[in-house]
mmCIF file of N, CA and C in Angstrom:
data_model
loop_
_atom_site.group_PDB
_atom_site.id
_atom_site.type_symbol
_atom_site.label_atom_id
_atom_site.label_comp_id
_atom_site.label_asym_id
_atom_site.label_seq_id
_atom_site.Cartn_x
_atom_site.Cartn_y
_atom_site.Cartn_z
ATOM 1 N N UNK A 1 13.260 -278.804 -232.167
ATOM 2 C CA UNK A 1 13.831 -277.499 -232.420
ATOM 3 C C UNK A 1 13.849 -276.714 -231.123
ATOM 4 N N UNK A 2 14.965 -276.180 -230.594
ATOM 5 C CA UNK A 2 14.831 -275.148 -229.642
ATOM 6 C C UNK A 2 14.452 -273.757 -229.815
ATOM 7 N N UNK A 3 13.859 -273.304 -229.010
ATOM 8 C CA UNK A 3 13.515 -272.084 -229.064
ATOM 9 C C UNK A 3 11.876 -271.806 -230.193
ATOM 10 N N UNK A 4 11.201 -272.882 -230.427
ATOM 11 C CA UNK A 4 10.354 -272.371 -231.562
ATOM 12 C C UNK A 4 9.136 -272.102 -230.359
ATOM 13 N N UNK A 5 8.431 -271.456 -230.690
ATOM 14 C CA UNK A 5 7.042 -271.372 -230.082
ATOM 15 C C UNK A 5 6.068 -270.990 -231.115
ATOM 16 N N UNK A 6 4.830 -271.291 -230.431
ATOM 17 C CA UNK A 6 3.556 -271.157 -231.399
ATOM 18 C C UNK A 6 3.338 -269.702 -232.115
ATOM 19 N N UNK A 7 3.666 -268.718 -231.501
ATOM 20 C CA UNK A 7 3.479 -267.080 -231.758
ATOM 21 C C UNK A 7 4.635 -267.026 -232.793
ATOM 22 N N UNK A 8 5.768 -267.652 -232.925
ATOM 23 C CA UNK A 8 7.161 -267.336 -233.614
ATOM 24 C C UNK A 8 7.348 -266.417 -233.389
ATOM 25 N N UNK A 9 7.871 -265.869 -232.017
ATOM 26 C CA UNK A 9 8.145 -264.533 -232.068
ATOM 27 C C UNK A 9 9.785 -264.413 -231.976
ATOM 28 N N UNK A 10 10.422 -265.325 -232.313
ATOM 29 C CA UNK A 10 11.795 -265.445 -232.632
ATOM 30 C C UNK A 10 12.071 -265.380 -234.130
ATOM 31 N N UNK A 11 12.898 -264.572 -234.224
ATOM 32 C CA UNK A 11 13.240 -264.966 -235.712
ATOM 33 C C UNK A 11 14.863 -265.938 -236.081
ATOM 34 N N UNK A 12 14.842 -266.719 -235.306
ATOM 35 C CA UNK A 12 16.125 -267.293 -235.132
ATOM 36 C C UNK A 12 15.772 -268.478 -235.248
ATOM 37 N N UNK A 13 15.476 -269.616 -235.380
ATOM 38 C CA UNK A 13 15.751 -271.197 -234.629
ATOM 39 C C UNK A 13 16.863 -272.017 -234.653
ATOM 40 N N UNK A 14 17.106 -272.517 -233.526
ATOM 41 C CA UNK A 14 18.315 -273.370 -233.520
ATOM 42 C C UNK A 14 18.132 -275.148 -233.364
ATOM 43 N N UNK A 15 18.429 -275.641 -234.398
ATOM 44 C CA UNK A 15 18.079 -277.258 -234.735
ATOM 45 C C UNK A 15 19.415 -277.971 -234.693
ATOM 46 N N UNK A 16 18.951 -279.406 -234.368
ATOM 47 C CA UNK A 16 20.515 -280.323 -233.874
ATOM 48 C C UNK A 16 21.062 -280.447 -235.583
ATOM 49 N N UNK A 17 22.477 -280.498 -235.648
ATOM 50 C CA UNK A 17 22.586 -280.866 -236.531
ATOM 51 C C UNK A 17 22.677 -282.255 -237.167
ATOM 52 N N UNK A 18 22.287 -282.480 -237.922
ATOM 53 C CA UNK A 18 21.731 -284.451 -238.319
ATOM 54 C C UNK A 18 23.062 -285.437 -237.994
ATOM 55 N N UNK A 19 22.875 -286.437 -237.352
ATOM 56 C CA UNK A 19 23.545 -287.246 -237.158
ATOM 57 C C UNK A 19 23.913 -287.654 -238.257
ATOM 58 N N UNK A 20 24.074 -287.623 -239.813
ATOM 59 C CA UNK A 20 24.444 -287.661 -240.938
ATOM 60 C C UNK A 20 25.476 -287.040 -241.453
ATOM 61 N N UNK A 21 25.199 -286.018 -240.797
ATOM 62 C CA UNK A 21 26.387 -285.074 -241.110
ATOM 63 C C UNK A 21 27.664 -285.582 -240.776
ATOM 64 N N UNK A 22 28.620 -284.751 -241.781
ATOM 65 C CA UNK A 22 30.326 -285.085 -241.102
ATOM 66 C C UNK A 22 31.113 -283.989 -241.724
ATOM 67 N N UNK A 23 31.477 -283.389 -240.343
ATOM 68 C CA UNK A 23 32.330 -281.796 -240.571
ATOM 69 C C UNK A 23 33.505 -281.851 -241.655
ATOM 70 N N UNK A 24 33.520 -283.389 -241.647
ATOM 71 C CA UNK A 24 35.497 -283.176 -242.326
ATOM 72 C C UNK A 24 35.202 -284.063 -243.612
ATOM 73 N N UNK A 25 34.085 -284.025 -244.027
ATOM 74 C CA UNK A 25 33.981 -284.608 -245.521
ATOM 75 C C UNK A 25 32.913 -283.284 -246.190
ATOM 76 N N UNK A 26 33.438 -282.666 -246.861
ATOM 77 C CA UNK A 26 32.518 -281.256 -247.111
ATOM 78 C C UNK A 26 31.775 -281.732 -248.086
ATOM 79 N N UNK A 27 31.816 -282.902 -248.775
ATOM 80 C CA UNK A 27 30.718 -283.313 -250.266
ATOM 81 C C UNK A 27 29.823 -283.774 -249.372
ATOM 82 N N UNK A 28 29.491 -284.643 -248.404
ATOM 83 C CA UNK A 28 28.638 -285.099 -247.647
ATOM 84 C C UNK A 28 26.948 -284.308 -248.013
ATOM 85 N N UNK A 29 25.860 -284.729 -248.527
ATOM 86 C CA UNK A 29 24.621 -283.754 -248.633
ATOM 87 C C UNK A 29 24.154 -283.941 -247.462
ATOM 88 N N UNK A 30 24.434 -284.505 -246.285
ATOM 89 C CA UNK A 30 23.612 -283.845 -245.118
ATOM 90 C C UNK A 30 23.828 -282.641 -245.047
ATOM 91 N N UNK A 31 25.850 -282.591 -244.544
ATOM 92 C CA UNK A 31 25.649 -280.906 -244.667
ATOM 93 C C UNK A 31 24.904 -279.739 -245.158
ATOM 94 N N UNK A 32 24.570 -278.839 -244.093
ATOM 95 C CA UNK A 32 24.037 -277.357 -244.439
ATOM 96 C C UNK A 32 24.624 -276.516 -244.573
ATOM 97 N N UNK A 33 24.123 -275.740 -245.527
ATOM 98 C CA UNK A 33 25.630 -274.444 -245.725
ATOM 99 C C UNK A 33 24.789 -273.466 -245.682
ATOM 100 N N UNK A 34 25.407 -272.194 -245.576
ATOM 101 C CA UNK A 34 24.715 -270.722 -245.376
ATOM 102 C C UNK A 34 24.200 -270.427 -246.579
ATOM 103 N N UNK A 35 22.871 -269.987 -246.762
ATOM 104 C CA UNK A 35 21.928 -269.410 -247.402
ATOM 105 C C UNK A 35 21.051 -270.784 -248.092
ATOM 106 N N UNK A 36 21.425 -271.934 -247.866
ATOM 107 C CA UNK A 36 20.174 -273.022 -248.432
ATOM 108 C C UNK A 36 19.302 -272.644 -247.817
ATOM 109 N N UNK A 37 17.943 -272.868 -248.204
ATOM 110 C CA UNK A 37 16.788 -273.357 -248.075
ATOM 111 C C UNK A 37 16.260 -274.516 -248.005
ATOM 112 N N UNK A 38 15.231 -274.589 -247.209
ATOM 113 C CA UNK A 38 14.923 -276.291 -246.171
ATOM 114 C C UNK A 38 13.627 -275.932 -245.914
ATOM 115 N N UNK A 39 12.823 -277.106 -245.930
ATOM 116 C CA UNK A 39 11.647 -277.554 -245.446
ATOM 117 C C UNK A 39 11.854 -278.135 -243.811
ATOM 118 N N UNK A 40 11.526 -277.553 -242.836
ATOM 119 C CA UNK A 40 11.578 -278.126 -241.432
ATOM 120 C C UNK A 40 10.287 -278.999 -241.696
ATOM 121 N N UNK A 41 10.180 -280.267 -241.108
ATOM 122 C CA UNK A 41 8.947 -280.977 -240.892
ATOM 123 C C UNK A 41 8.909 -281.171 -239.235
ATOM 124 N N UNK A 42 8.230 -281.178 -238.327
ATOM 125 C CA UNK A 42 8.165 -281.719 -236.768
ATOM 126 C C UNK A 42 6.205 -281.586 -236.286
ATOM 127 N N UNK A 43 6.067 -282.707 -235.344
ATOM 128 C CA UNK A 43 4.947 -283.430 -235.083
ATOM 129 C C UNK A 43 4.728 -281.948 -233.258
ATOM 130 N N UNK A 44 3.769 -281.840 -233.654
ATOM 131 C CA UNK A 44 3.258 -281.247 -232.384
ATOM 132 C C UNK A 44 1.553 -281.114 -232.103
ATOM 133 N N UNK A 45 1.445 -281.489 -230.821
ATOM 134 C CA UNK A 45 -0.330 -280.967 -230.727
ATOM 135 C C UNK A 45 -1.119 -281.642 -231.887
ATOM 136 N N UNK A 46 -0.565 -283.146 -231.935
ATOM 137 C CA UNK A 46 -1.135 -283.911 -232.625
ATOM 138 C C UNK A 46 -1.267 -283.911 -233.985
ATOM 139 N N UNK A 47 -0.539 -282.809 -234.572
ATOM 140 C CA UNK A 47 -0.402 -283.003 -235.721
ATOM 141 C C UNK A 47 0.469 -282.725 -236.010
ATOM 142 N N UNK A 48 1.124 -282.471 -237.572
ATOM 143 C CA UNK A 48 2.824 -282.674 -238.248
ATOM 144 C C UNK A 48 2.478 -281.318 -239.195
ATOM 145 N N UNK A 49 3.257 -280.749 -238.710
ATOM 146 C CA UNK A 49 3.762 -279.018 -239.797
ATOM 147 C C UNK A 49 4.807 -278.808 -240.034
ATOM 148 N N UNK A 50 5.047 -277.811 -240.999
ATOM 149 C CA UNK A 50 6.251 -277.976 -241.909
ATOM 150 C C UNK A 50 6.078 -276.240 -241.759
ATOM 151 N N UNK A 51 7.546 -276.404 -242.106
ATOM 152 C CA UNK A 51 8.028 -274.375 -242.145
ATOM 153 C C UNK A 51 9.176 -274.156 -242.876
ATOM 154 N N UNK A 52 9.484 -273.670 -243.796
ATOM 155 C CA UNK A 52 10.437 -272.928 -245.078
ATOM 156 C C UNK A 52 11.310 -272.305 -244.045
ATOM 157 N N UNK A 53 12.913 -272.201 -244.387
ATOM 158 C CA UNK A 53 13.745 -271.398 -243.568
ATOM 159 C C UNK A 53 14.763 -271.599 -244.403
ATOM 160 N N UNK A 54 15.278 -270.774 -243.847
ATOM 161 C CA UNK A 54 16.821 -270.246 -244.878
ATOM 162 C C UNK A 54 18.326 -270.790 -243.770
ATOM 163 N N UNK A 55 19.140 -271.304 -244.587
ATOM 164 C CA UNK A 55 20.296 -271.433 -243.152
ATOM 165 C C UNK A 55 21.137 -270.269 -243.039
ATOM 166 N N UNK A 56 20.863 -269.808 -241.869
ATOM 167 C CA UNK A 56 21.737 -268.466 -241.484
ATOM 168 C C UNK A 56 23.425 -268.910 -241.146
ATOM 169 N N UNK A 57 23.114 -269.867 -240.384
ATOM 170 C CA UNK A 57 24.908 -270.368 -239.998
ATOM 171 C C UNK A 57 24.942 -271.796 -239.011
ATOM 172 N N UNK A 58 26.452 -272.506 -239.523
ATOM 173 C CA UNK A 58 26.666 -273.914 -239.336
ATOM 174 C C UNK A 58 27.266 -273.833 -238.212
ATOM 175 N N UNK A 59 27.105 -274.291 -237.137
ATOM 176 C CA UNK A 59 28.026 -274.468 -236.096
ATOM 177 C C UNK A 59 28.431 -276.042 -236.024
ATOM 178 N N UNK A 60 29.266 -276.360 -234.801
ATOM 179 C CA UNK A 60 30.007 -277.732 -234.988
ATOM 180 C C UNK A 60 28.286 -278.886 -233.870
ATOM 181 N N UNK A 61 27.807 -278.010 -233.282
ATOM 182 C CA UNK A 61 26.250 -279.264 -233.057
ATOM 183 C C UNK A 61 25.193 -278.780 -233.584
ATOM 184 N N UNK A 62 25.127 -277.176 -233.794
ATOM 185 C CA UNK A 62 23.812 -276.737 -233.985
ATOM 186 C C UNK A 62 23.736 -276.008 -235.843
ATOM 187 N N UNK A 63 22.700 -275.872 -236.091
ATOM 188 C CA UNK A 63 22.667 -275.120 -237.323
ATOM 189 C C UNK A 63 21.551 -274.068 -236.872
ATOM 190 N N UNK A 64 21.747 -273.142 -237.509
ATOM 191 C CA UNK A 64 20.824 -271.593 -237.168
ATOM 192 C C UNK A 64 20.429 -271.476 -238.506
ATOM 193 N N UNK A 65 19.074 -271.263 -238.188
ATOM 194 C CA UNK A 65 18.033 -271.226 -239.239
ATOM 195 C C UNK A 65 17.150 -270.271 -239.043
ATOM 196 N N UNK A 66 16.696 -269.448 -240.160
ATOM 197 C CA UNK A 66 15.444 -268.442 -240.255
ATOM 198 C C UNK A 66 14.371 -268.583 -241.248
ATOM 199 N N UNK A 67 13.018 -268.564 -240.165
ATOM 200 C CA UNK A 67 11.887 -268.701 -240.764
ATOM 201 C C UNK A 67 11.861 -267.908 -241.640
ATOM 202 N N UNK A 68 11.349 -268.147 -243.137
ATOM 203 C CA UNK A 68 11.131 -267.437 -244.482
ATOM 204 C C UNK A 68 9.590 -267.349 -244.222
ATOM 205 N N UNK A 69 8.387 -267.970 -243.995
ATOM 206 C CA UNK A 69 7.044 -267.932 -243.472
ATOM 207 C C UNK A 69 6.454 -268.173 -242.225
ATOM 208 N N UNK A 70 4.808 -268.598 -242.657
ATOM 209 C CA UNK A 70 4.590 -268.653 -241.051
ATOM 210 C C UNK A 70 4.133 -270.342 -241.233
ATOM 211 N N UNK A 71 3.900 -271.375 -240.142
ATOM 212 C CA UNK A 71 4.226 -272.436 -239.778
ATOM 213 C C UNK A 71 2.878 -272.565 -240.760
ATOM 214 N N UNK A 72 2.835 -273.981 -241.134
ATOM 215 C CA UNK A 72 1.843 -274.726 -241.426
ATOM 216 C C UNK A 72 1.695 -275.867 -242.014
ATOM 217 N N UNK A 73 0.515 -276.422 -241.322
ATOM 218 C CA UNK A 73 -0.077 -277.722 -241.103
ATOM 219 C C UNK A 73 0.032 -278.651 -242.219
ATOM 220 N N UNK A 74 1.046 -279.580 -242.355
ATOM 221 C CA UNK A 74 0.879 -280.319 -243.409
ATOM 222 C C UNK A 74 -0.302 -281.623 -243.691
ATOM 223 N N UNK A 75 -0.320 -281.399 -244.994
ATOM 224 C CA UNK A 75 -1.502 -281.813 -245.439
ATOM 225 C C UNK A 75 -1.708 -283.204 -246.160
ATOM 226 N N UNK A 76 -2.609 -284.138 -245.707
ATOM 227 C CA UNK A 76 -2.461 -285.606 -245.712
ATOM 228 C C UNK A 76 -3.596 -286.332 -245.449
ATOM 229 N N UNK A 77 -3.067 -287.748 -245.555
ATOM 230 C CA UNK A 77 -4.108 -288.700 -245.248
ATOM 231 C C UNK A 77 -4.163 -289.303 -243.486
ATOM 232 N N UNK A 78 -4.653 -288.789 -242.812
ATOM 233 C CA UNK A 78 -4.061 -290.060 -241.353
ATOM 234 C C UNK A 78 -4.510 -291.495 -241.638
ATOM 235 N N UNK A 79 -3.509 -292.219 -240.850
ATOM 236 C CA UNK A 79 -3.683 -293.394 -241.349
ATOM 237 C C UNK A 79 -3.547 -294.251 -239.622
ATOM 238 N N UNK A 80 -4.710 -294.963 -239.830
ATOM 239 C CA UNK A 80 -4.473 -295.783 -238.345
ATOM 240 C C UNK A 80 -3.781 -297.348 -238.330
ATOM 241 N N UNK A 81 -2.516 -297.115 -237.526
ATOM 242 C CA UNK A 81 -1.571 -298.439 -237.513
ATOM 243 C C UNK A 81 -2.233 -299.262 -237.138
ATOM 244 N N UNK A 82 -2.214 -300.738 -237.470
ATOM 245 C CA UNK A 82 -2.753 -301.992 -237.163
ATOM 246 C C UNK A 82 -1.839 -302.677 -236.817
ATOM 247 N N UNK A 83 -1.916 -303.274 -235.399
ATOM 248 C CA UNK A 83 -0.378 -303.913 -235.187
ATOM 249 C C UNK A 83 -0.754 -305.786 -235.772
ATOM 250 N N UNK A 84 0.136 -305.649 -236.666
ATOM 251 C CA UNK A 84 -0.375 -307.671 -237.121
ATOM 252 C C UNK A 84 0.986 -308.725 -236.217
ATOM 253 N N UNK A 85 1.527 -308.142 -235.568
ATOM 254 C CA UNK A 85 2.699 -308.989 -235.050
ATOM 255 C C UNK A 85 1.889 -309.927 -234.714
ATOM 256 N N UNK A 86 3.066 -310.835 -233.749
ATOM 257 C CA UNK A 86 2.198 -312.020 -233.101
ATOM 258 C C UNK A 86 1.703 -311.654 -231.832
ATOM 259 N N UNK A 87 2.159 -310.803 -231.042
ATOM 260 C CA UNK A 87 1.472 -310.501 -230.025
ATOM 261 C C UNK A 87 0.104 -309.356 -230.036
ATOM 262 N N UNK A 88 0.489 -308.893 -231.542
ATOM 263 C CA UNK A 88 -1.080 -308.037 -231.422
ATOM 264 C C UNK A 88 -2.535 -308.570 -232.048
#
């Protein structure tokens, strides 16, 4: 996400829009449209948090989104990978 920082002292964020998406098929559910609501999920500082936002507006790479709360830490099991290939 651009522009997020730890303080949120933006009330704006601007996120890529999903490589899923496709401007010229409007049934498509990647698409975002103005006023949904979304769960952001992204990994930082070692751990993975999630933040509620509303879509303010679609552009043709970016989508503009506004935080509805404040960030937080999603909640889970960690789990440590075991590599079984043949080389591990």
């Amino acid at each position: 996400m651009l522009g997020l920082e730890w303080d949120l002292q933006r009330s704006i964020l601007y996120v890529n829009k999903s490589t899923r998406a496709d401007l010229a098929n409007q049934d498509n559910p990647y698409n975002l449209h103005p006023g949904e609501r979304v769960v952001v999920f992204f990994p930082a500082r070692g751990s993975f948090w999630q933040m509620r936002c509303e879509v303010v507006e679609t552009q043709i790479q970016k989508d503009v989104l506004r935080p509805l709360g404040p960030l937080m830490r999603e909640e889970g099991l960690k789990l440590e990978l075991v590599d079984y290939g043949v080389g591990g």
